Amino acid sequence: MKRICENTMKAEFPSLSCNESLARSLISAFVMQLNPTVSELADIKCAVSEAVTNCTVHAYRDSVGTILMTAKSYSDRTVRIEIKDRGCGIEDVTRAMEPLYTTDRESERSGLGFTVMESFCDKLRVISKPKKGTKVTLIKTLSKICSAT
């Protein structure tokens, strides 16, 4: 069966910490049309929150930049979410994805952002170029809807 994109959403907002809740609310409203389980919705909200937090804390450091969030839903109940920034980028993505690795030791960061995102999604992809920005792709396939008999 060919997977067909059924819906899409785009949002752009400043990298302010108060917008982490905005991102969670937007993705919740988008995903609710698919009738996810409570657990699936919580997973997606948590992964999106971590991705947006990374943009706010790391990508733009001591400045405010733009975060672009796009989401697509597909006929097989897969949701694909991209969080993009045009911030400082990541020098070594492989190393940055290691649990407990952080470049922000002064703020007592735990270095678990990518680990958390990965644990709540089926797939996580990170593409980054220093001084150009980062794109985080989160993919989650929701369980099939059970019909009442």
XYZ file of N, CA and C in Angstrom:
447
model
N 0.837 -1.180 0.000
C 0.000 0.000 0.000
C 0.887 1.250 0.000
N 0.608 2.140 -0.903
C 1.372 3.371 -1.009
C 0.973 4.341 0.094
N 1.969 4.917 0.735
C 1.718 5.887 1.797
C 1.405 7.242 1.174
N 0.303 7.831 1.588
C -0.153 9.102 1.025
C -0.181 10.157 2.124
N 0.363 11.342 1.814
C 0.298 12.459 2.765
C -1.137 12.959 2.796
N -1.717 12.962 3.993
C -3.111 13.363 4.141
C -3.291 14.777 4.676
N -2.308 15.260 5.423
C -2.437 16.599 5.984
C -1.049 17.138 6.300
N -0.948 18.457 6.345
C 0.327 19.095 6.655
C 0.093 20.379 7.448
N 1.090 20.753 8.231
C 1.013 21.961 9.049
C 2.390 22.608 9.075
N 2.426 23.924 9.073
C 3.681 24.668 9.219
C 3.473 25.766 10.244
N 4.482 25.956 11.073
C 4.444 27.048 12.056
C 5.844 27.613 12.194
N 5.919 28.898 12.387
C 7.197 29.581 12.588
C 7.052 30.469 13.813
N 8.030 30.389 14.712
C 7.944 31.172 15.938
C 9.346 31.471 16.464
N 9.478 32.506 17.297
C 10.771 32.864 17.863
C 11.261 31.807 18.867
N 12.550 31.706 19.000
C 13.163 30.728 19.911
C 13.135 31.226 21.356
N 11.953 31.458 21.853
C 11.750 31.881 23.239
C 11.281 30.664 24.035
N 11.723 30.533 25.258
C 11.350 29.351 26.044
C 9.835 29.220 26.214
N 9.117 30.339 26.230
C 7.657 30.272 26.362
C 7.008 29.606 25.154
N 7.714 29.537 24.038
C 7.150 28.923 22.844
C 7.307 27.404 22.809
N 7.966 26.832 23.810
C 8.011 25.371 23.914
C 6.593 24.839 24.136
N 5.822 25.516 24.974
C 4.434 25.088 25.206
C 3.574 25.334 23.962
N 3.871 26.378 23.213
C 3.165 26.622 21.960
C 3.388 25.449 21.000
N 4.629 25.019 20.868
C 4.947 23.899 19.969
C 4.219 22.627 20.401
N 4.181 22.364 21.706
C 3.461 21.181 22.216
C 1.965 21.278 21.895
N 1.406 22.464 22.076
C -0.022 22.658 21.799
C -0.333 22.495 20.310
N 0.504 23.069 19.460
C 0.295 22.963 18.017
C 0.363 21.516 17.543
N 1.372 20.786 17.991
C 1.509 19.402 17.539
C 0.389 18.543 18.115
N -0.055 18.860 19.326
C -1.188 18.122 19.907
C -2.437 18.297 19.069
N -2.741 19.536 18.701
C -3.930 19.809 17.890
C -3.839 19.111 16.540
N -2.656 19.101 15.953
C -2.471 18.461 14.656
C -2.647 16.941 14.745
N -2.040 16.327 15.744
C -2.050 14.865 15.875
C -3.412 14.349 16.357
N -4.168 15.151 17.087
C -5.455 14.693 17.638
C -6.425 14.214 16.566
N -6.329 14.750 15.359
C -7.216 14.313 14.281
C -7.020 12.829 13.940
N -5.885 12.253 14.353
C -5.587 10.845 14.077
C -6.033 9.920 15.207
N -6.620 10.504 16.241
C -7.100 9.732 17.384
C -5.990 8.869 18.016
N -4.896 9.510 18.440
C -3.805 8.750 19.051
C -4.183 8.284 20.451
N -3.427 7.334 20.979
C -3.608 6.979 22.380
C -3.024 8.101 23.221
N -3.368 8.135 24.475
C -2.826 9.145 25.387
C -1.303 9.030 25.427
N -0.813 7.823 25.467
C 0.628 7.576 25.514
C 1.322 8.066 24.241
N 0.724 7.805 23.084
C 1.317 8.256 21.822
C 1.372 9.777 21.763
N 0.306 10.423 22.181
C 0.273 11.886 22.186
C 1.324 12.448 23.138
N 1.449 11.865 24.316
C 2.457 12.315 25.285
C 3.866 12.134 24.725
N 4.108 11.025 24.051
C 5.426 10.779 23.447
C 5.777 11.862 22.438
N 4.830 12.167 21.557
C 5.069 13.158 20.509
C 5.293 14.537 21.123
N 4.472 14.914 22.077
C 4.622 16.216 22.736
C 5.986 16.338 23.405
N 6.428 15.281 24.067
C 7.722 15.304 24.758
C 8.871 15.437 23.758
N 8.823 14.670 22.667
C 9.886 14.731 21.663
C 9.960 16.123 21.025
N 8.805 16.703 20.696
C 8.767 18.039 20.106
C 9.295 19.077 21.099
N 8.900 18.952 22.352
C 9.368 19.877 23.380
C 10.891 19.845 23.497
N 11.467 18.657 23.475
C 12.929 18.527 23.547
C 13.603 19.165 22.339
N 13.042 18.944 21.147
C 13.635 19.516 19.938
C 13.594 21.045 19.968
N 12.467 21.597 20.388
C 12.336 23.055 20.465
C 13.243 23.616 21.569
N 13.337 22.911 22.681
C 14.241 23.334 23.757
C 15.680 23.379 23.266
N 16.084 22.380 22.490
C 17.448 22.383 21.948
C 17.693 23.624 21.089
N 16.709 24.011 20.283
C 16.867 25.230 19.474
C 17.018 26.451 20.365
N 16.181 26.533 21.378
C 16.188 27.687 22.272
C 17.492 27.788 23.059
N 17.948 26.663 23.584
C 19.127 26.660 24.467
C 20.438 26.652 23.687
N 20.518 25.822 22.647
C 21.793 25.606 21.971
C 21.945 26.346 20.643
N 20.935 26.317 19.795
C 21.089 26.850 18.439
C 21.354 28.347 18.415
N 20.633 29.065 19.231
C 20.762 30.517 19.214
C 21.456 31.079 20.447
N 21.797 30.215 21.382
C 22.517 30.561 22.616
C 21.960 31.814 23.275
N 22.648 32.929 23.138
C 22.249 34.158 23.837
C 21.474 35.129 22.949
N 20.851 34.600 21.911
C 20.067 35.463 21.022
C 18.722 34.777 20.728
N 17.875 35.488 20.033
C 16.583 34.930 19.638
C 16.595 34.753 18.128
N 16.262 33.564 17.694
C 16.190 33.261 16.264
C 14.819 32.700 15.934
N 14.717 32.081 14.786
C 13.451 31.535 14.320
C 13.486 30.014 14.329
N 12.398 29.423 14.768
C 12.218 27.979 14.731
C 11.085 27.700 13.753
N 11.310 26.758 12.846
C 10.285 26.352 11.893
C 9.887 24.915 12.214
N 8.602 24.696 12.448
C 8.094 23.361 12.724
C 7.109 22.986 11.630
N 7.346 21.833 11.002
C 6.399 21.309 10.033
C 5.980 19.912 10.478
N 4.763 19.556 10.152
C 4.264 18.220 10.486
C 3.441 17.717 9.310
N 3.556 16.423 9.057
C 2.771 15.773 8.018
C 2.204 14.491 8.586
N 0.978 14.191 8.210
C 0.380 12.909 8.588
C 0.123 12.119 7.312
N 0.321 10.820 7.421
C 0.223 9.940 6.262
C -0.869 8.898 6.455
N -1.270 8.299 5.341
C -2.363 7.323 5.335
C -2.083 6.097 6.207
N -0.826 5.789 6.466
C -0.499 4.635 7.321
C -0.381 5.029 8.797
N -0.876 6.235 9.145
C -0.891 6.762 10.516
C 0.505 7.147 11.009
N 1.401 7.405 10.076
C 2.724 7.907 10.433
C 2.670 9.425 10.499
N 3.336 9.980 11.498
C 3.462 11.424 11.646
C 4.945 11.756 11.521
N 5.240 12.720 10.663
C 6.626 13.169 10.448
C 6.692 14.633 10.855
N 7.562 14.937 11.801
C 7.682 16.293 12.328
C 9.114 16.764 12.113
N 9.267 17.962 11.577
C 10.593 18.553 11.415
C 10.661 19.835 12.227
N 11.746 19.954 12.966
C 12.045 21.172 13.725
C 13.362 21.702 13.165
N 13.319 22.917 12.599
C 14.514 23.496 11.967
C 14.888 24.813 12.625
N 16.179 25.054 12.657
C 16.676 26.364 13.082
C 17.782 26.785 12.119
N 18.147 28.043 12.201
C 19.251 28.575 11.402
C 20.330 29.104 12.345
N 20.527 28.339 13.412
C 21.458 28.757 14.457
C 22.886 28.315 14.206
N 23.595 28.068 15.294
C 25.034 27.791 15.236
C 25.376 26.432 14.634
N 24.417 25.515 14.570
C 24.697 24.191 14.026
C 25.454 23.327 15.020
N 25.665 22.084 14.628
C 26.348 21.115 15.490
C 27.604 20.642 14.771
N 28.739 20.766 15.439
C 30.018 20.352 14.851
C 30.048 18.847 14.562
N 29.660 18.034 15.541
C 29.748 16.576 15.429
C 28.421 15.965 15.893
N 27.525 15.692 14.941
C 26.191 15.192 15.267
C 26.268 13.851 15.992
N 27.139 12.969 15.536
C 27.264 11.649 16.176
C 27.610 11.795 17.650
N 28.546 12.649 17.952
C 28.934 12.872 19.347
C 27.817 13.557 20.130
N 27.162 14.517 19.506
C 26.077 15.247 20.181
C 24.921 14.322 20.540
N 24.764 13.235 19.811
C 23.669 12.310 20.077
C 24.020 11.277 21.156
N 25.250 11.293 21.629
C 25.635 10.391 22.714
C 24.968 10.836 24.015
N 24.399 9.894 24.770
C 23.799 10.257 26.064
C 24.822 10.968 26.963
N 24.363 12.006 27.625
C 25.121 12.806 28.586
C 26.125 13.771 27.959
N 26.210 13.830 26.627
C 27.105 14.792 25.999
C 26.410 16.148 25.930
N 27.085 17.187 26.367
C 26.553 18.545 26.278
C 27.680 19.534 26.048
N 27.365 20.619 25.362
C 28.326 21.703 25.168
C 28.029 22.847 26.128
N 27.000 22.713 26.930
C 26.554 23.783 27.825
C 26.677 23.340 29.280
N 27.880 23.149 29.728
C 28.116 22.659 31.093
C 27.830 23.726 32.158
N 27.925 24.993 31.804
C 27.681 26.061 32.776
C 26.233 26.071 33.258
N 25.310 25.697 32.397
C 23.894 25.708 32.757
C 23.426 24.383 33.340
N 24.361 23.498 33.588
C 24.058 22.181 34.155
C 23.068 21.418 33.281
N 23.283 21.440 31.970
C 22.453 20.675 31.034
C 22.798 19.198 31.187
N 21.809 18.326 31.006
C 22.031 16.887 31.221
C 22.587 16.177 29.998
N 22.450 16.751 28.807
C 22.946 16.088 27.611
C 22.084 14.914 27.184
N 20.800 14.968 27.494
C 19.905 13.861 27.163
C 18.824 14.224 26.139
N 18.899 15.405 25.550
C 17.859 15.855 24.619
C 17.615 14.895 23.477
N 18.659 14.529 22.741
C 18.484 13.612 21.616
C 18.086 12.220 22.092
N 18.596 11.800 23.232
C 18.230 10.493 23.788
C 16.741 10.454 24.108
N 16.225 11.525 24.679
C 14.793 11.602 24.990
C 13.977 11.573 23.699
N 14.372 12.381 22.714
C 13.650 12.405 21.439
C 13.616 11.006 20.819
N 14.768 10.360 20.814
C 14.877 9.026 20.215
C 14.010 7.996 20.941
N 13.917 8.126 22.259
C 13.145 7.149 23.035
C 11.641 7.277 22.820
N 11.170 8.443 22.386
C 9.740 8.661 22.205
C 9.274 8.565 20.750
N 10.203 8.333 19.833
C 9.851 8.244 18.414
C 10.339 6.932 17.824
N 9.799 6.598 16.660
C 10.260 5.404 15.958
C 11.580 5.676 15.236
N 11.738 6.898 14.739
C 12.973 7.288 14.057
C 13.311 8.725 14.420
N 14.603 8.979 14.513
C 15.112 10.332 14.746
C 16.249 10.553 13.763
N 16.177 11.659 13.037
C 17.269 12.031 12.139
C 17.694 13.449 12.481
N 19.002 13.661 12.494
C 19.535 14.991 12.774
C 20.522 15.338 11.669
N 20.264 16.455 11.003
C 21.176 16.970 9.982
C 21.571 18.365 10.426
N 22.873 18.630 10.429
C 23.323 19.933 10.905
C 24.593 20.362 10.183
N 24.714 21.669 9.994
C 25.923 22.250 9.428
C 26.331 23.413 10.320
N 27.578 23.419 10.783
C 28.034 24.536 11.613
C 27.764 25.885 10.939
N 27.265 26.800 11.722
C 26.936 28.170 11.318
C 25.781 28.258 10.316
N 25.110 27.141 10.042
C 23.983 27.128 9.093
C 22.684 26.698 9.766
N 22.782 25.826 10.787
C 21.578 25.395 11.472
C 21.427 23.888 11.522
N 20.294 23.473 12.090
C 20.029 22.062 12.346
C 18.588 21.736 11.973
N 18.391 20.523 11.447
C 17.054 20.006 11.188
C 16.923 18.676 11.919
N 15.928 18.602 12.788
C 15.618 17.380 13.519
C 14.317 16.830 12.944
N 14.344 15.566 12.531
C 13.155 14.915 11.997
C 12.727 13.819 12.965
N 11.491 13.903 13.412
C 10.903 12.934 14.336
C 9.818 12.169 13.587
N 9.884 10.851 13.620
C 8.888 10.028 12.924
C 8.269 9.057 13.918
N 6.945 9.050 13.937
C 6.208 8.153 14.839
C 5.010 7.594 14.085
N 4.868 6.268 14.134
C 3.701 5.614 13.547
C 2.751 5.255 14.677
N 1.539 5.749 14.563
C 0.533 5.518 15.593
C -0.084 4.134 15.422
N -0.581 3.613 16.514
C -1.239 2.299 16.481
C -2.494 2.378 15.612
N -2.910 1.241 15.144
C -4.119 1.174 14.318
C -5.352 1.434 15.170
N -6.335 2.046 14.570
C -7.591 2.331 15.271
C -8.406 1.046 15.351
N -8.827 0.714 16.535
C -9.688 -0.469 16.737
C -11.134 -0.040 16.593
N -11.870 -0.749 15.779
C -13.297 -0.412 15.626
C -14.118 -1.170 16.656
N -15.148 -0.550 17.138
C -16.042 -1.191 18.117
C -16.928 -2.198 17.408
N -17.128 -3.340 18.041
C -17.975 -4.362 17.418
C -19.241 -4.569 18.215
